[in-house]
Amino acid sequence: MTLLTVRDLAVEFRSGVRAVDGLDLDLDAGQVLGVVGESGSGKSVTSLAVLGLLRDARVSGEIRFDGRELTALDQRSLRRLRGDRIAMIFQDPLSCLNPYYSVAFQIAEAYRAHHRAGRKQAQRIAVRMLERVGIPEPERRAKAYPHEFSGGMRQRVMIAMALCLEPDLLIADEPTTALDVTVQAQILQLLRELREEAGTAIMLITHDMGVVAGLADQVAVMHQGRAVERGPVRDVFHRPQQAYTRGLLACVPRIDGPLPDRLPTLGAAE
Ligand SMILES: Nc1ncnc2c1ncn2[C@@H]1O[C@H](COP(=O)(O)OP(=O)(O)OP(=O)(O)O)[C@@H](O)[C@H]1O
C-alpha cells in the first residue's frame, strides 16, 4: 500500500533558488526509501516540504500522505499529523531536544501526547525506552539533560521518542552522519527494529550509499532538485541506468576493489 506519493514537487525560495524542481517519489507502508544525492541536490528541502516546515518558499505539486493532500492542510492539521503519524530525526538531535528538561521527561511527554498515561507511568515507560535503545544505566541516565549525553546517545533518545509514537512515517535526515562507525551501525539497527516492530516506513536521507545499501528497499537518486533515477536498491546499485548514478556510485571507495587514482567528477544528469 502506498503511504507517501510526491508528484511534480517544486520548491522555490523567495531568493529565487529553485531547490526542488519536478520531483516524484513513492514510499510504501513499512518500506525504507533512501534518498541520496550530492550536497545541495535538494534532499533536506524535500523532507521539510513533506513535513510542511518550509518558510519563505513557494511549494507546488502534490504530496499525498495516506490519501490526504498535505499541501492543502492548514498549519494546525499539519502539526497534529507531525505529532501523531509522522516523526522526524535530524543529524543534530541537540537542536530538537529541549535543553531545560531531562531526557526521560521529554520521552515521557512524547508518550503522553499519544497515549493515556499519568506522569509516573509515562516516566517508567521512558526509562524502559532508554533501556530499549541501549542507554546504559537507564534509571540513573533518565535524569540527565541532553547536553550530558553524547551525540549517539542523543540520537537514541530521538529514536526512543519515535518508538513512543509508533509513527507511520519517520523522516530521518542524515541520522548517522555525525556519529562514528560503530555507533552508526547501532543506530541503523534501531531504525531496522523500529520498522519491524512498529511497521514504520522510513524516508532516509543520506549521502552515504553504504547506509542505503544496509537499510533501504528503494532508492531515489536526486540531482538538481529532481529524482534522476528511482527503483529497488539492488537494481539501482547493480545496474544503474543513469551516468549520474554511476558517477555517484563510483565515488564510493570499495574495500574489495583497487583504489582509484582520483575520484570521478560528477557531471550533469542525462
Ligand atoms: N532557506 C533557504 N533559503 C534559500 N535557499 C535554500 C534554503 N534552504 C536550502 N536552500 C538551497 O536549496 C538547495 C538545496 O538544499 P538542500 O539543503 O535540500 O540540499 P541537500 O541535498 O540536503 O544537501 P546536503 O547534503 O549538503 O544537506 C541548495 O542550493 C540550498 O542552498
PDB file of C-alpha atoms and ligand atoms in Angstrom:
ATOM      1  CA  MET A   1       0.000   0.000   0.000  1.00  0.00           C
ATOM      2  CA  THR A   2       1.346   3.402  -0.971  1.00  0.00           C
ATOM      3  CA  LEU A   3       1.868   5.654   2.044  1.00  0.00           C
ATOM      4  CA  LEU A   4       3.549   8.677   0.513  1.00  0.00           C
ATOM      5  CA  THR A   5       3.360   9.912  -3.065  1.00  0.00           C
ATOM      6  CA  VAL A   6       5.182  13.011  -4.241  1.00  0.00           C
ATOM      7  CA  ARG A   7       4.396  14.296  -7.722  1.00  0.00           C
ATOM      8  CA  ASP A   8       5.995  17.124  -9.620  1.00  0.00           C
ATOM      9  CA  LEU A   9       7.100  18.795  -6.389  1.00  0.00           C
ATOM     10  CA  ALA A  10       8.766  22.168  -6.809  1.00  0.00           C
ATOM     11  CA  VAL A  11      10.132  24.441  -4.102  1.00  0.00           C
ATOM     12  CA  GLU A  12      11.265  27.925  -4.891  1.00  0.00           C
ATOM     13  CA  PHE A  13      12.680  30.171  -2.201  1.00  0.00           C
ATOM     14  CA  ARG A  14      11.985  33.866  -2.107  1.00  0.00           C
ATOM     15  CA  SER A  15      15.637  34.376  -3.049  1.00  0.00           C
ATOM     16  CA  GLY A  16      14.806  32.756  -6.412  1.00  0.00           C
ATOM     17  CA  VAL A  17      16.615  29.470  -5.662  1.00  0.00           C
ATOM     18  CA  ARG A  18      14.648  26.535  -7.080  1.00  0.00           C
ATOM     19  CA  ALA A  19      15.793  23.831  -4.664  1.00  0.00           C
ATOM     20  CA  VAL A  20      13.347  21.154  -5.825  1.00  0.00           C
ATOM     21  CA  ASP A  21      12.193  21.037  -9.404  1.00  0.00           C
ATOM     22  CA  GLY A  22       9.757  18.381 -10.643  1.00  0.00           C
ATOM     23  CA  LEU A  23      10.385  15.687  -8.038  1.00  0.00           C
ATOM     24  CA  ASP A  24       8.491  12.367  -7.995  1.00  0.00           C
ATOM     25  CA  LEU A  25       8.797   9.915  -5.091  1.00  0.00           C
ATOM     26  CA  ASP A  26       6.854   6.895  -3.826  1.00  0.00           C
ATOM     27  CA  LEU A  27       7.068   5.182  -0.478  1.00  0.00           C
ATOM     28  CA  ASP A  28       5.036   2.126   0.529  1.00  0.00           C
ATOM     29  CA  ALA A  29       3.878   1.453   4.084  1.00  0.00           C
ATOM     30  CA  GLY A  30       6.585  -0.252   6.131  1.00  0.00           C
ATOM     31  CA  GLN A  31       9.263   0.264   3.485  1.00  0.00           C
ATOM     32  CA  VAL A  32      12.507   2.233   3.611  1.00  0.00           C
ATOM     33  CA  LEU A  33      13.237   4.737   0.848  1.00  0.00           C
ATOM     34  CA  GLY A  34      16.801   6.004   0.671  1.00  0.00           C
ATOM     35  CA  VAL A  35      17.134   9.477  -0.824  1.00  0.00           C
ATOM     36  CA  VAL A  36      20.694  10.086  -1.984  1.00  0.00           C
ATOM     37  CA  GLY A  37      22.451  12.779  -3.951  1.00  0.00           C
ATOM     38  CA  GLU A  38      25.281  15.233  -3.723  1.00  0.00           C
ATOM     39  CA  SER A  39      25.240  18.209  -1.379  1.00  0.00           C
ATOM     40  CA  GLY A  40      22.711  20.815  -2.478  1.00  0.00           C
ATOM     41  CA  SER A  41      20.635  18.424  -4.595  1.00  0.00           C
ATOM     42  CA  GLY A  42      17.515  19.239  -2.579  1.00  0.00           C
ATOM     43  CA  LYS A  43      17.256  16.295  -0.156  1.00  0.00           C
ATOM     44  CA  SER A  44      16.680  18.261   3.040  1.00  0.00           C
ATOM     45  CA  VAL A  45      14.375  20.771   1.389  1.00  0.00           C
ATOM     46  CA  THR A  46      12.275  17.824   0.168  1.00  0.00           C
ATOM     47  CA  SER A  47      11.971  16.442   3.698  1.00  0.00           C
ATOM     48  CA  LEU A  48      10.992  19.860   5.064  1.00  0.00           C
ATOM     49  CA  ALA A  49       8.392  20.227   2.309  1.00  0.00           C
ATOM     50  CA  VAL A  50       6.852  16.860   3.253  1.00  0.00           C
ATOM     51  CA  LEU A  51       6.795  17.933   6.889  1.00  0.00           C
ATOM     52  CA  GLY A  52       5.228  21.289   5.998  1.00  0.00           C
ATOM     53  CA  LEU A  53       8.088  23.083   7.713  1.00  0.00           C
ATOM     54  CA  LEU A  54       9.299  25.368   4.921  1.00  0.00           C
ATOM     55  CA  ARG A  55       9.193  29.108   5.369  1.00  0.00           C
ATOM     56  CA  ASP A  56       9.759  31.729   2.692  1.00  0.00           C
ATOM     57  CA  ALA A  57       9.199  29.237  -0.079  1.00  0.00           C
ATOM     58  CA  ARG A  58       6.619  28.567  -2.754  1.00  0.00           C
ATOM     59  CA  VAL A  59       5.707  24.894  -2.814  1.00  0.00           C
ATOM     60  CA  SER A  60       3.793  23.401  -5.737  1.00  0.00           C
ATOM     61  CA  GLY A  61       2.928  19.871  -6.828  1.00  0.00           C
ATOM     62  CA  GLU A  62       1.399  17.040  -4.837  1.00  0.00           C
ATOM     63  CA  ILE A  63       2.423  15.488  -1.517  1.00  0.00           C
ATOM     64  CA  ARG A  64      -0.102  12.778  -0.698  1.00  0.00           C
ATOM     65  CA  PHE A  65       0.210  11.002   2.641  1.00  0.00           C
ATOM     66  CA  ASP A  66      -2.158   8.084   3.237  1.00  0.00           C
ATOM     67  CA  GLY A  67      -4.637   9.552   0.784  1.00  0.00           C
ATOM     68  CA  ARG A  68      -4.516  13.135   2.158  1.00  0.00           C
ATOM     69  CA  GLU A  69      -3.029  16.018   0.215  1.00  0.00           C
ATOM     70  CA  LEU A  70      -0.598  17.662   2.631  1.00  0.00           C
ATOM     71  CA  THR A  71      -0.090  20.858   0.649  1.00  0.00           C
ATOM     72  CA  ALA A  72      -3.778  21.659   1.225  1.00  0.00           C
ATOM     73  CA  LEU A  73      -3.649  21.242   5.036  1.00  0.00           C
ATOM     74  CA  ASP A  74      -3.517  24.179   7.445  1.00  0.00           C
ATOM     75  CA  GLN A  75      -0.688  24.502   9.969  1.00  0.00           C
ATOM     76  CA  ARG A  76      -2.795  23.070  12.809  1.00  0.00           C
ATOM     77  CA  SER A  77      -3.653  19.876  10.939  1.00  0.00           C
ATOM     78  CA  LEU A  78      -0.040  19.544   9.812  1.00  0.00           C
ATOM     79  CA  ARG A  79       1.158  19.887  13.411  1.00  0.00           C
ATOM     80  CA  ARG A  80      -1.247  17.168  14.507  1.00  0.00           C
ATOM     81  CA  LEU A  81      -0.074  14.902  11.705  1.00  0.00           C
ATOM     82  CA  ARG A  82       3.571  15.533  12.615  1.00  0.00           C
ATOM     83  CA  GLY A  83       2.898  14.574  16.205  1.00  0.00           C
ATOM     84  CA  ASP A  84       0.639  11.637  15.516  1.00  0.00           C
ATOM     85  CA  ARG A  85       1.714   9.901  12.367  1.00  0.00           C
ATOM     86  CA  ILE A  86       4.922  11.426  11.049  1.00  0.00           C
ATOM     87  CA  ALA A  87       8.063  11.659  13.176  1.00  0.00           C
ATOM     88  CA  MET A  88      11.445  13.056  12.271  1.00  0.00           C
ATOM     89  CA  ILE A  89      15.034  12.769  13.328  1.00  0.00           C
ATOM     90  CA  PHE A  90      17.842  15.002  12.154  1.00  0.00           C
ATOM     91  CA  GLN A  91      21.614  14.949  12.023  1.00  0.00           C
ATOM     92  CA  ASP A  92      21.848  17.156  15.107  1.00  0.00           C
ATOM     93  CA  PRO A  93      19.460  15.844  17.770  1.00  0.00           C
ATOM     94  CA  LEU A  94      20.501  18.614  20.163  1.00  0.00           C
ATOM     95  CA  SER A  95      18.529  21.101  18.078  1.00  0.00           C
ATOM     96  CA  CYS A  96      15.360  19.027  18.594  1.00  0.00           C
ATOM     97  CA  LEU A  97      15.699  18.391  22.319  1.00  0.00           C
ATOM     98  CA  ASN A  98      14.791  20.942  24.950  1.00  0.00           C
ATOM     99  CA  PRO A  99      17.937  21.785  26.974  1.00  0.00           C
ATOM    100  CA  TYR A 100      15.900  22.581  30.118  1.00  0.00           C
ATOM    101  CA  TYR A 101      14.210  19.198  30.595  1.00  0.00           C
ATOM    102  CA  SER A 102      15.650  15.794  31.413  1.00  0.00           C
ATOM    103  CA  VAL A 103      15.736  13.286  28.572  1.00  0.00           C
ATOM    104  CA  ALA A 104      13.275  10.970  30.321  1.00  0.00           C
ATOM    105  CA  PHE A 105      10.828  13.833  30.847  1.00  0.00           C
ATOM    106  CA  GLN A 106      10.914  14.580  27.127  1.00  0.00           C
ATOM    107  CA  ILE A 107      10.353  10.950  26.183  1.00  0.00           C
ATOM    108  CA  ALA A 108       7.556  10.701  28.768  1.00  0.00           C
ATOM    109  CA  GLU A 109       5.827  13.788  27.356  1.00  0.00           C
ATOM    110  CA  ALA A 110       6.092  12.376  23.824  1.00  0.00           C
ATOM    111  CA  TYR A 111       4.477   9.197  25.132  1.00  0.00           C
ATOM    112  CA  ARG A 112       1.714  11.084  26.992  1.00  0.00           C
ATOM    113  CA  ALA A 113       0.903  13.094  23.889  1.00  0.00           C
ATOM    114  CA  HIS A 114      -0.232   9.878  22.219  1.00  0.00           C
ATOM    115  CA  HIS A 115      -1.319   7.542  24.977  1.00  0.00           C
ATOM    116  CA  ARG A 116      -3.496   7.867  28.016  1.00  0.00           C
ATOM    117  CA  ALA A 117      -0.962   7.734  30.830  1.00  0.00           C
ATOM    118  CA  GLY A 118      -0.202   9.542  34.069  1.00  0.00           C
ATOM    119  CA  ARG A 119       3.140  11.282  34.628  1.00  0.00           C
ATOM    120  CA  LYS A 120       4.577   8.470  36.778  1.00  0.00           C
ATOM    121  CA  GLN A 121       3.586   5.713  34.375  1.00  0.00           C
ATOM    122  CA  ALA A 122       4.973   7.669  31.410  1.00  0.00           C
ATOM    123  CA  GLN A 123       8.205   8.252  33.330  1.00  0.00           C
ATOM    124  CA  ARG A 124       8.554   4.497  33.922  1.00  0.00           C
ATOM    125  CA  ILE A 125       7.935   3.854  30.247  1.00  0.00           C
ATOM    126  CA  ALA A 126      10.555   6.472  29.353  1.00  0.00           C
ATOM    127  CA  VAL A 127      13.139   4.614  31.437  1.00  0.00           C
ATOM    128  CA  ARG A 128      12.161   1.366  29.707  1.00  0.00           C
ATOM    129  CA  MET A 129      12.532   3.116  26.345  1.00  0.00           C
ATOM    130  CA  LEU A 130      16.010   4.347  27.273  1.00  0.00           C
ATOM    131  CA  GLU A 131      16.918   0.767  28.123  1.00  0.00           C
ATOM    132  CA  ARG A 132      15.318  -0.420  24.871  1.00  0.00           C
ATOM    133  CA  VAL A 133      17.529   1.865  22.774  1.00  0.00           C
ATOM    134  CA  GLY A 134      20.647   0.751  24.627  1.00  0.00           C
ATOM    135  CA  ILE A 135      21.351   3.565  27.084  1.00  0.00           C
ATOM    136  CA  PRO A 136      23.416   2.064  29.921  1.00  0.00           C
ATOM    137  CA  GLU A 137      22.131   2.562  33.495  1.00  0.00           C
ATOM    138  CA  PRO A 138      18.802   3.930  32.240  1.00  0.00           C
ATOM    139  CA  GLU A 139      17.402   4.667  35.749  1.00  0.00           C
ATOM    140  CA  ARG A 140      20.279   6.985  36.525  1.00  0.00           C
ATOM    141  CA  ARG A 141      20.659   8.397  32.996  1.00  0.00           C
ATOM    142  CA  ALA A 142      16.962   9.242  32.827  1.00  0.00           C
ATOM    143  CA  LYS A 143      17.551  12.317  34.970  1.00  0.00           C
ATOM    144  CA  ALA A 144      20.310  13.671  32.718  1.00  0.00           C
ATOM    145  CA  TYR A 145      19.887  16.681  30.431  1.00  0.00           C
ATOM    146  CA  PRO A 146      20.525  16.470  26.679  1.00  0.00           C
ATOM    147  CA  HIS A 147      23.912  18.216  26.908  1.00  0.00           C
ATOM    148  CA  GLU A 148      25.120  15.475  29.263  1.00  0.00           C
ATOM    149  CA  PHE A 149      24.626  12.847  26.546  1.00  0.00           C
ATOM    150  CA  SER A 150      26.933  12.012  23.640  1.00  0.00           C
ATOM    151  CA  GLY A 151      25.767  12.558  20.055  1.00  0.00           C
ATOM    152  CA  GLY A 152      24.981   8.853  19.630  1.00  0.00           C
ATOM    153  CA  MET A 153      23.038   8.749  22.909  1.00  0.00           C
ATOM    154  CA  ARG A 154      21.020  11.812  21.888  1.00  0.00           C
ATOM    155  CA  GLN A 155      20.138  10.153  18.595  1.00  0.00           C
ATOM    156  CA  ARG A 156      18.989   7.125  20.605  1.00  0.00           C
ATOM    157  CA  VAL A 157      16.756   9.434  22.654  1.00  0.00           C
ATOM    158  CA  MET A 158      15.210  10.740  19.425  1.00  0.00           C
ATOM    159  CA  ILE A 159      14.595   7.159  18.288  1.00  0.00           C
ATOM    160  CA  ALA A 160      13.074   6.330  21.698  1.00  0.00           C
ATOM    161  CA  MET A 161      10.659   9.223  21.170  1.00  0.00           C
ATOM    162  CA  ALA A 162       9.836   7.918  17.703  1.00  0.00           C
ATOM    163  CA  LEU A 163       9.267   4.445  19.202  1.00  0.00           C
ATOM    164  CA  CYS A 164       6.745   6.000  21.616  1.00  0.00           C
ATOM    165  CA  LEU A 165       4.793   7.495  18.738  1.00  0.00           C
ATOM    166  CA  GLU A 166       4.872   4.369  16.572  1.00  0.00           C
ATOM    167  CA  PRO A 167       4.566   6.640  13.546  1.00  0.00           C
ATOM    168  CA  ASP A 168       3.527   5.505  10.086  1.00  0.00           C
ATOM    169  CA  LEU A 169       6.374   7.533   8.634  1.00  0.00           C
ATOM    170  CA  LEU A 170       9.750   8.524  10.013  1.00  0.00           C
ATOM    171  CA  ILE A 171      11.772  11.097   8.117  1.00  0.00           C
ATOM    172  CA  ALA A 172      15.408  10.648   9.032  1.00  0.00           C
ATOM    173  CA  ASP A 173      17.717  13.328   7.620  1.00  0.00           C
ATOM    174  CA  GLU A 174      21.359  12.217   7.862  1.00  0.00           C
ATOM    175  CA  PRO A 175      20.668  10.444  11.188  1.00  0.00           C
ATOM    176  CA  THR A 176      24.102   8.831  11.405  1.00  0.00           C
ATOM    177  CA  THR A 177      26.350  11.349   9.660  1.00  0.00           C
ATOM    178  CA  ALA A 178      27.777  12.896  12.821  1.00  0.00           C
ATOM    179  CA  LEU A 179      28.441   9.553  14.517  1.00  0.00           C
ATOM    180  CA  ASP A 180      31.411   7.210  14.463  1.00  0.00           C
ATOM    181  CA  VAL A 181      31.014   3.930  12.566  1.00  0.00           C
ATOM    182  CA  THR A 182      30.222   1.592  15.458  1.00  0.00           C
ATOM    183  CA  VAL A 183      27.576   3.962  16.819  1.00  0.00           C
ATOM    184  CA  GLN A 184      26.274   4.409  13.261  1.00  0.00           C
ATOM    185  CA  ALA A 185      25.737   0.655  12.986  1.00  0.00           C
ATOM    186  CA  GLN A 186      23.831   0.579  16.291  1.00  0.00           C
ATOM    187  CA  ILE A 187      21.555   3.446  15.236  1.00  0.00           C
ATOM    188  CA  LEU A 188      20.845   1.753  11.900  1.00  0.00           C
ATOM    189  CA  GLN A 189      19.946  -1.429  13.774  1.00  0.00           C
ATOM    190  CA  LEU A 190      17.493   0.545  15.931  1.00  0.00           C
ATOM    191  CA  LEU A 191      15.892   2.015  12.794  1.00  0.00           C
ATOM    192  CA  ARG A 192      15.563  -1.508  11.418  1.00  0.00           C
ATOM    193  CA  GLU A 193      13.816  -2.565  14.618  1.00  0.00           C
ATOM    194  CA  LEU A 194      11.514   0.451  14.513  1.00  0.00           C
ATOM    195  CA  ARG A 195      10.457  -0.569  11.054  1.00  0.00           C
ATOM    196  CA  GLU A 196       9.972  -4.223  12.038  1.00  0.00           C
ATOM    197  CA  GLU A 197       8.234  -3.660  15.360  1.00  0.00           C
ATOM    198  CA  ALA A 198       6.059  -0.649  14.572  1.00  0.00           C
ATOM    199  CA  GLY A 199       5.778  -1.129  10.791  1.00  0.00           C
ATOM    200  CA  THR A 200       7.137   2.383  10.354  1.00  0.00           C
ATOM    201  CA  ALA A 201       8.057   3.460   6.824  1.00  0.00           C
ATOM    202  CA  ILE A 202      11.291   5.445   6.724  1.00  0.00           C
ATOM    203  CA  MET A 203      12.403   8.150   4.327  1.00  0.00           C
ATOM    204  CA  LEU A 204      16.130   8.012   4.877  1.00  0.00           C
ATOM    205  CA  ILE A 205      18.063  10.989   3.591  1.00  0.00           C
ATOM    206  CA  THR A 206      21.775  10.419   3.377  1.00  0.00           C
ATOM    207  CA  HIS A 207      24.806  10.887   1.208  1.00  0.00           C
ATOM    208  CA  ASP A 208      26.117   7.520   2.437  1.00  0.00           C
ATOM    209  CA  MET A 209      25.486   4.755  -0.108  1.00  0.00           C
ATOM    210  CA  GLY A 210      26.534   2.136   2.472  1.00  0.00           C
ATOM    211  CA  VAL A 211      23.728   3.233   4.786  1.00  0.00           C
ATOM    212  CA  VAL A 212      21.231   2.951   1.935  1.00  0.00           C
ATOM    213  CA  ALA A 213      22.532  -0.485   0.936  1.00  0.00           C
ATOM    214  CA  GLY A 214      22.190  -1.673   4.539  1.00  0.00           C
ATOM    215  CA  LEU A 215      18.701  -0.395   5.277  1.00  0.00           C
ATOM    216  CA  ALA A 216      16.682   0.749   2.274  1.00  0.00           C
ATOM    217  CA  ASP A 217      14.379  -1.204  -0.039  1.00  0.00           C
ATOM    218  CA  GLN A 218      14.051   1.543  -2.621  1.00  0.00           C
ATOM    219  CA  VAL A 219      16.325   4.396  -3.540  1.00  0.00           C
ATOM    220  CA  ALA A 220      15.837   7.748  -5.246  1.00  0.00           C
ATOM    221  CA  VAL A 221      18.896   9.478  -6.650  1.00  0.00           C
ATOM    222  CA  MET A 222      18.485  13.245  -6.535  1.00  0.00           C
ATOM    223  CA  HIS A 223      20.249  15.730  -8.740  1.00  0.00           C
ATOM    224  CA  GLN A 224      19.414  19.405  -9.094  1.00  0.00           C
ATOM    225  CA  GLY A 225      16.087  19.071  -7.324  1.00  0.00           C
ATOM    226  CA  ARG A 226      14.654  16.013  -9.018  1.00  0.00           C
ATOM    227  CA  ALA A 227      14.966  12.240  -8.881  1.00  0.00           C
ATOM    228  CA  VAL A 228      17.067  11.237 -11.869  1.00  0.00           C
ATOM    229  CA  GLU A 229      16.786   7.542 -11.040  1.00  0.00           C
ATOM    230  CA  ARG A 230      14.457   5.537  -8.798  1.00  0.00           C
ATOM    231  CA  GLY A 231      13.936   1.863  -8.083  1.00  0.00           C
ATOM    232  CA  PRO A 232      14.803  -1.081  -5.837  1.00  0.00           C
ATOM    233  CA  VAL A 233      18.228  -0.593  -4.222  1.00  0.00           C
ATOM    234  CA  ARG A 234      19.535  -3.809  -5.758  1.00  0.00           C
ATOM    235  CA  ASP A 235      18.665  -2.723  -9.308  1.00  0.00           C
ATOM    236  CA  VAL A 236      19.862   0.844  -8.989  1.00  0.00           C
ATOM    237  CA  PHE A 237      23.137  -0.099  -7.293  1.00  0.00           C
ATOM    238  CA  HIS A 238      23.948  -3.076  -9.555  1.00  0.00           C
ATOM    239  CA  ARG A 239      22.570  -1.797 -12.836  1.00  0.00           C
ATOM    240  CA  PRO A 240      22.399   1.993 -12.678  1.00  0.00           C
ATOM    241  CA  GLN A 241      20.712   3.367 -15.760  1.00  0.00           C
ATOM    242  CA  GLN A 242      21.935   6.941 -15.480  1.00  0.00           C
ATOM    243  CA  ALA A 243      25.503   8.148 -15.912  1.00  0.00           C
ATOM    244  CA  TYR A 244      24.939  10.433 -12.910  1.00  0.00           C
ATOM    245  CA  THR A 245      24.107   7.444 -10.659  1.00  0.00           C
ATOM    246  CA  ARG A 246      27.129   5.545 -11.999  1.00  0.00           C
ATOM    247  CA  GLY A 247      29.305   8.535 -11.164  1.00  0.00           C
ATOM    248  CA  LEU A 248      27.856   8.786  -7.667  1.00  0.00           C
ATOM    249  CA  LEU A 249      28.476   5.085  -7.032  1.00  0.00           C
ATOM    250  CA  ALA A 250      31.982   5.313  -8.474  1.00  0.00           C
ATOM    251  CA  CYS A 251      32.795   7.906  -5.790  1.00  0.00           C
ATOM    252  CA  VAL A 252      32.360   5.231  -3.102  1.00  0.00           C
ATOM    253  CA  PRO A 253      35.726   3.574  -2.437  1.00  0.00           C
ATOM    254  CA  ARG A 254      35.360  -0.232  -2.367  1.00  0.00           C
ATOM    255  CA  ILE A 255      37.182  -2.351   0.158  1.00  0.00           C
ATOM    256  CA  ASP A 256      37.461  -5.210  -2.392  1.00  0.00           C
ATOM    257  CA  GLY A 257      38.486  -3.099  -5.356  1.00  0.00           C
ATOM    258  CA  PRO A 258      41.542  -1.130  -6.456  1.00  0.00           C
ATOM    259  CA  LEU A 259      41.945   2.366  -5.088  1.00  0.00           C
ATOM    260  CA  PRO A 260      41.205   4.930  -7.798  1.00  0.00           C
ATOM    261  CA  ASP A 261      43.958   7.450  -8.527  1.00  0.00           C
ATOM    262  CA  ARG A 262      41.367  10.160  -8.314  1.00  0.00           C
ATOM    263  CA  LEU A 263      37.635  10.251  -7.724  1.00  0.00           C
ATOM    264  CA  PRO A 264      35.439  10.881 -10.760  1.00  0.00           C
ATOM    265  CA  THR A 265      33.898  14.281 -11.278  1.00  0.00           C
ATOM    266  CA  LEU A 266      30.110  14.202 -11.236  1.00  0.00           C
ATOM    267  CA  GLY A 267      28.647  15.522 -14.433  1.00  0.00           C
ATOM    268  CA  ALA A 268      25.120  16.529 -15.292  1.00  0.00           C
ATOM    269  CA  ALA A 269      22.239  14.055 -15.313  1.00  0.00           C
ATOM    270  CA  GLU A 270      21.210  12.597 -18.682  1.00  0.00           C
TER     271      GLU A 270
HETATM  272  N1  LIG B   1      16.053  28.547   3.489  1.00  0.00           N
HETATM  273  C1  LIG B   1      16.640  28.563   2.293  1.00  0.00           C
HETATM  274  N2  LIG B   1      16.655  29.679   1.545  1.00  0.00           N
HETATM  275  C2  LIG B   1      17.229  29.699   0.314  1.00  0.00           C
HETATM  276  N3  LIG B   1      17.831  28.626  -0.260  1.00  0.00           N
HETATM  277  C3  LIG B   1      17.869  27.476   0.436  1.00  0.00           C
HETATM  278  C4  LIG B   1      17.266  27.373   1.749  1.00  0.00           C
HETATM  279  N4  LIG B   1      17.437  26.114   2.189  1.00  0.00           N
HETATM  280  C5  LIG B   1      18.116  25.457   1.223  1.00  0.00           C
HETATM  281  N5  LIG B   1      18.362  26.263   0.165  1.00  0.00           N
HETATM  282  C6  LIG B   1      19.056  25.890  -1.083  1.00  0.00           C
HETATM  283  O1  LIG B   1      18.367  24.809  -1.675  1.00  0.00           O
HETATM  284  C7  LIG B   1      19.282  23.909  -2.291  1.00  0.00           C
HETATM  285  C8  LIG B   1      19.052  22.509  -1.775  1.00  0.00           C
HETATM  286  O2  LIG B   1      19.431  22.442  -0.391  1.00  0.00           O
HETATM  287  P1  LIG B   1      19.284  21.134   0.488  1.00  0.00           P
HETATM  288  O3  LIG B   1      19.625  21.509   1.906  1.00  0.00           O
HETATM  289  O4  LIG B   1      17.976  20.482   0.272  1.00  0.00           O
HETATM  290  O5  LIG B   1      20.429  20.191  -0.097  1.00  0.00           O
HETATM  291  P2  LIG B   1      20.864  18.749   0.387  1.00  0.00           P
HETATM  292  O6  LIG B   1      20.753  17.862  -0.796  1.00  0.00           O
HETATM  293  O7  LIG B   1      20.099  18.353   1.599  1.00  0.00           O
HETATM  294  O8  LIG B   1      22.391  18.980   0.711  1.00  0.00           O
HETATM  295  P3  LIG B   1      23.279  18.464   1.970  1.00  0.00           P
HETATM  296  O9  LIG B   1      23.563  17.023   1.690  1.00  0.00           O
HETATM  297  O10 LIG B   1      24.501  19.326   1.891  1.00  0.00           O
HETATM  298  O11 LIG B   1      22.470  18.693   3.202  1.00  0.00           O
HETATM  299  C9  LIG B   1      20.667  24.453  -2.012  1.00  0.00           C
HETATM  300  O12 LIG B   1      21.075  25.190  -3.153  1.00  0.00           O
HETATM  301  C10 LIG B   1      20.459  25.365  -0.830  1.00  0.00           C
HETATM  302  O13 LIG B   1      21.393  26.408  -0.835  1.00  0.00           O
END
